[in-house]
Amino acid sequence: MILAWVKGLHIAALILWCAGLVALPLVLSKHDVAEEQANYARLRKITHYGYTRIVTPAAVVAIAAGTLLIFLRQVFEPWMFAKLVAVGLLVALHSLVGHVVVLMSERRGEYAPPSSKPLLAVVLATMTVVLTLVLAKPVIPDLTPAWLDIPQNRQLPLEATPT
Ligand code: HEM
């Protein structure tokens, strides 16, 4: 029962997070340096409140619920770790979007945000990788050297800790 609630929370939060990562670059790219103050103010409010009150909290909830799911479902599998690497990239892209939101505010409308296309391409590709990994759960060979899994029974190259 708890598993269903945590997974539901995870999926609801990640839908909001991913939708925000697609919407924010599109909204930011609508800014024109020559636009009226009223339009600029509206765009600033949408992007600032969208990022700080919706998209970032959704990311935190998605990650917290996902972390709990790892332990509830005991999924310590290579596909899960590959998924975490891709999620790390999504977090980096999230920060990049936040950086553009801040630049828009600090430069008082004189900053022209970059085109949304390259950012959206990377964001969508990363989401596709994450979804493919979690839904297909592909068998990824364990690439760690065997000796890392076996106790070597060696002493630490240090003196014993003084008591
Ligand atoms: C640090 C971030 C994340 C962690 C720790 C995490 C972890 C997990 C875990 C442990 C499960 C349960 C897997 C299972 O029941 O077999 C799960 C399910 C899922 N995750 Fe995540 N996840 C994270 C982020 C994401 C993101 C960003 C997406 C999408 C872009 C995503 C999409 C999904 C989906 C669709 C499921 C349901 C899969 C199913 O029931 O078969 N997750 N996640």
Tab-separated table of C-alpha atoms and ligand atoms in Angstrom:
chain	number	residue	atom	x	y	z
A	1	MET	CA	0.000	0.000	0.000
A	2	ILE	CA	2.754	2.457	0.997
A	3	LEU	CA	4.621	1.424	-2.163
A	4	ALA	CA	1.644	2.445	-4.344
A	5	TRP	CA	1.410	5.858	-2.618
A	6	VAL	CA	5.133	6.566	-2.888
A	7	LYS	CA	5.215	5.491	-6.536
A	8	GLY	CA	2.115	7.620	-7.247
A	9	LEU	CA	3.793	10.604	-5.577
A	10	HIS	CA	7.003	9.937	-7.548
A	11	ILE	CA	5.169	9.840	-10.866
A	12	ALA	CA	2.955	12.888	-10.103
A	13	ALA	CA	6.005	14.943	-9.060
A	14	LEU	CA	8.139	13.894	-12.011
A	15	ILE	CA	5.343	14.772	-14.455
A	16	LEU	CA	5.326	18.327	-13.010
A	17	TRP	CA	9.132	18.488	-12.989
A	18	CYS	CA	9.541	17.268	-16.576
A	19	ALA	CA	6.680	19.469	-17.845
A	20	GLY	CA	8.390	22.455	-16.196
A	21	LEU	CA	11.741	21.630	-17.795
A	22	VAL	CA	10.033	21.682	-21.194
A	23	ALA	CA	7.822	24.737	-20.553
A	24	LEU	CA	10.378	27.068	-18.928
A	25	PRO	CA	12.883	27.167	-21.852
A	26	LEU	CA	9.937	27.798	-24.222
A	27	VAL	CA	8.598	30.667	-22.078
A	28	LEU	CA	12.085	32.133	-21.535
A	29	SER	CA	12.783	32.139	-25.259
A	30	LYS	CA	9.684	34.350	-25.749
A	31	HIS	CA	11.517	37.269	-24.143
A	32	ASP	CA	12.451	40.046	-26.528
A	33	VAL	CA	14.902	42.718	-25.321
A	34	ALA	CA	12.697	45.398	-26.933
A	35	GLU	CA	9.415	44.252	-25.366
A	36	GLU	CA	7.218	46.442	-23.145
A	37	GLN	CA	7.848	46.590	-19.404
A	38	ALA	CA	4.438	45.016	-18.666
A	39	ASN	CA	5.209	41.992	-20.851
A	40	TYR	CA	8.682	41.625	-19.348
A	41	ALA	CA	7.229	41.798	-15.809
A	42	ARG	CA	4.668	39.081	-16.658
A	43	LEU	CA	7.348	36.834	-18.136
A	44	ARG	CA	9.569	37.356	-15.081
A	45	LYS	CA	6.728	36.429	-12.710
A	46	ILE	CA	5.802	33.312	-14.665
A	47	THR	CA	9.392	32.076	-14.902
A	48	HIS	CA	10.441	33.056	-11.373
A	49	TYR	CA	7.387	31.638	-9.571
A	50	GLY	CA	7.187	28.682	-11.941
A	51	TYR	CA	10.811	27.770	-11.213
A	52	THR	CA	10.909	28.435	-7.470
A	53	ARG	CA	7.380	27.420	-6.398
A	54	ILE	CA	6.466	24.603	-8.781
A	55	VAL	CA	9.313	23.067	-10.778
A	56	THR	CA	12.050	22.988	-8.098
A	57	PRO	CA	9.774	21.665	-5.300
A	58	ALA	CA	8.447	19.037	-7.755
A	59	ALA	CA	12.049	17.975	-8.513
A	60	VAL	CA	12.823	17.651	-4.788
A	61	VAL	CA	9.668	15.558	-4.174
A	62	ALA	CA	10.355	13.352	-7.246
A	63	ILE	CA	13.935	12.687	-6.105
A	64	ALA	CA	12.970	12.098	-2.446
A	65	ALA	CA	10.135	9.703	-3.386
A	66	GLY	CA	12.421	7.959	-5.932
A	67	THR	CA	15.124	7.505	-3.287
A	68	LEU	CA	12.548	5.969	-0.922
A	69	LEU	CA	11.358	3.671	-3.742
A	70	ILE	CA	14.900	2.305	-4.195
A	71	PHE	CA	14.769	0.953	-0.636
A	72	LEU	CA	11.097	-0.106	-0.704
A	73	ARG	CA	11.586	-2.048	-3.960
A	74	GLN	CA	15.214	-3.055	-3.243
A	75	VAL	CA	16.246	-2.178	-6.792
A	76	PHE	CA	20.023	-2.127	-6.497
A	77	GLU	CA	20.420	-3.063	-10.159
A	78	PRO	CA	22.729	-1.707	-12.892
A	79	TRP	CA	19.776	-0.184	-14.860
A	80	MET	CA	18.835	1.783	-11.740
A	81	PHE	CA	22.353	3.209	-11.402
A	82	ALA	CA	22.369	4.075	-15.123
A	83	LYS	CA	19.035	5.826	-14.541
A	84	LEU	CA	20.564	7.805	-11.662
A	85	VAL	CA	23.378	9.014	-13.959
A	86	ALA	CA	20.767	10.249	-16.474
A	87	VAL	CA	18.750	11.873	-13.654
A	88	GLY	CA	21.988	13.641	-12.586
A	89	LEU	CA	22.149	15.159	-16.061
A	90	LEU	CA	18.492	16.242	-15.715
A	91	VAL	CA	19.370	17.972	-12.429
A	92	ALA	CA	22.257	19.785	-14.182
A	93	LEU	CA	19.833	20.928	-16.920
A	94	HIS	CA	17.402	22.061	-14.201
A	95	SER	CA	20.181	24.264	-12.755
A	96	LEU	CA	20.961	25.648	-16.207
A	97	VAL	CA	17.306	26.697	-16.648
A	98	GLY	CA	17.433	28.347	-13.189
A	99	HIS	CA	20.599	30.198	-14.212
A	100	VAL	CA	18.813	31.669	-17.246
A	101	VAL	CA	15.842	32.696	-15.022
A	102	VAL	CA	18.271	34.546	-12.718
A	103	LEU	CA	20.124	36.225	-15.609
A	104	MET	CA	16.788	37.518	-16.934
A	105	SER	CA	16.162	39.220	-13.596
A	106	GLU	CA	19.658	40.552	-12.908
A	107	ARG	CA	20.087	42.117	-16.337
A	108	ARG	CA	16.677	43.821	-16.085
A	109	GLY	CA	15.361	42.652	-19.429
A	110	GLU	CA	18.558	43.340	-21.370
A	111	TYR	CA	19.564	39.689	-21.413
A	112	ALA	CA	18.395	37.730	-24.445
A	113	PRO	CA	17.839	34.084	-23.357
A	114	PRO	CA	19.302	31.451	-25.696
A	115	SER	CA	17.123	29.646	-28.219
A	116	SER	CA	15.067	26.921	-26.556
A	117	LYS	CA	15.743	24.308	-29.266
A	118	PRO	CA	19.166	22.880	-28.224
A	119	LEU	CA	18.188	22.861	-24.533
A	120	LEU	CA	14.858	21.185	-25.271
A	121	ALA	CA	16.577	18.584	-27.459
A	122	VAL	CA	18.934	17.615	-24.604
A	123	VAL	CA	16.146	17.729	-21.961
A	124	LEU	CA	13.817	15.516	-24.042
A	125	ALA	CA	16.622	13.087	-24.944
A	126	THR	CA	17.588	12.752	-21.250
A	127	MET	CA	13.965	12.138	-20.219
A	128	THR	CA	13.638	9.495	-22.942
A	129	VAL	CA	16.773	7.726	-21.659
A	130	VAL	CA	15.429	7.789	-18.064
A	131	LEU	CA	12.009	6.479	-19.105
A	132	THR	CA	13.514	3.761	-21.321
A	133	LEU	CA	15.753	2.571	-18.482
A	134	VAL	CA	12.996	2.486	-15.863
A	135	LEU	CA	10.290	1.010	-18.081
A	136	ALA	CA	12.363	-1.528	-20.041
A	137	LYS	CA	14.715	-2.332	-17.119
A	138	PRO	CA	17.388	-3.576	-19.576
A	139	VAL	CA	19.930	-6.096	-18.339
A	140	ILE	CA	23.180	-4.135	-18.176
A	141	PRO	CA	26.285	-6.232	-17.497
A	142	ASP	CA	28.051	-5.504	-14.208
A	143	LEU	CA	31.207	-3.736	-15.366
A	144	THR	CA	32.941	-3.558	-11.992
A	145	PRO	CA	36.110	-5.694	-11.724
A	146	ALA	CA	35.447	-8.958	-9.848
A	147	TRP	CA	38.077	-8.189	-7.177
A	148	LEU	CA	35.951	-5.271	-5.973
A	149	ASP	CA	33.197	-7.732	-4.938
A	150	ILE	CA	35.506	-10.107	-3.022
A	151	PRO	CA	37.049	-9.360	0.418
A	152	GLN	CA	40.844	-9.123	-0.041
A	153	ASN	CA	41.668	-9.544	3.668
A	154	ARG	CA	44.499	-7.012	3.505
A	155	GLN	CA	45.627	-4.723	6.290
A	156	LEU	CA	45.219	-0.975	5.939
A	157	PRO	CA	48.632	0.627	5.222
A	158	LEU	CA	48.278	2.645	8.461
A	159	GLU	CA	49.186	2.294	12.086
A	160	ALA	CA	46.374	1.197	14.371
A	161	THR	CA	44.240	4.152	15.495
A	162	PRO	CA	45.529	5.358	18.900
A	163	THR	CA	42.980	4.681	21.632
B	1	HEM	C1	16.895	10.679	-8.211
B	1	HEM	C2	15.816	10.531	-8.957
B	1	HEM	C3	15.035	9.248	-9.104
B	1	HEM	C4	15.101	8.088	-8.358
B	1	HEM	C5	15.998	7.785	-7.159
B	1	HEM	C6	14.125	7.173	-8.921
B	1	HEM	C7	13.876	5.895	-8.475
B	1	HEM	C8	12.833	5.098	-8.883
B	1	HEM	C9	12.531	3.787	-8.365
B	1	HEM	C10	13.336	3.032	-7.316
B	1	HEM	C11	11.427	3.325	-9.001
B	1	HEM	C12	10.727	1.982	-8.778
B	1	HEM	C13	11.164	1.026	-9.856
B	1	HEM	C14	10.372	-0.251	-9.819
B	1	HEM	O1	9.298	-0.293	-9.208
B	1	HEM	O2	10.820	-1.213	-10.441
B	1	HEM	C15	11.012	4.360	-9.929
B	1	HEM	C16	9.919	4.269	-10.764
B	1	HEM	C17	9.708	5.124	-11.822
B	1	HEM	N1	10.456	6.221	-12.145
B	1	HEM	FE1	11.929	7.038	-11.028
B	1	HEM	N2	13.499	7.776	-9.992
B	1	HEM	C18	14.022	9.049	-10.142
B	1	HEM	C19	13.700	9.976	-11.121
B	1	HEM	C20	12.850	9.711	-12.180
B	1	HEM	C21	12.664	10.553	-13.318
B	1	HEM	C22	13.361	11.896	-13.538
B	1	HEM	C23	11.774	9.929	-14.152
B	1	HEM	C24	11.233	10.339	-15.501
B	1	HEM	C25	11.777	11.200	-16.320
B	1	HEM	C26	11.356	8.704	-13.512
B	1	HEM	C27	10.442	7.825	-14.008
B	1	HEM	C28	9.945	6.736	-13.317
B	1	HEM	C29	8.814	5.933	-13.747
B	1	HEM	C30	7.971	6.155	-14.999
B	1	HEM	C31	8.654	4.921	-12.799
B	1	HEM	C32	7.598	3.811	-12.786
B	1	HEM	C33	8.203	2.548	-13.389
B	1	HEM	C34	7.380	1.295	-13.141
B	1	HEM	O3	6.487	1.276	-12.278
B	1	HEM	O4	7.656	0.286	-13.823
B	1	HEM	N3	12.053	8.599	-12.308
B	1	HEM	N4	11.897	5.417	-9.843
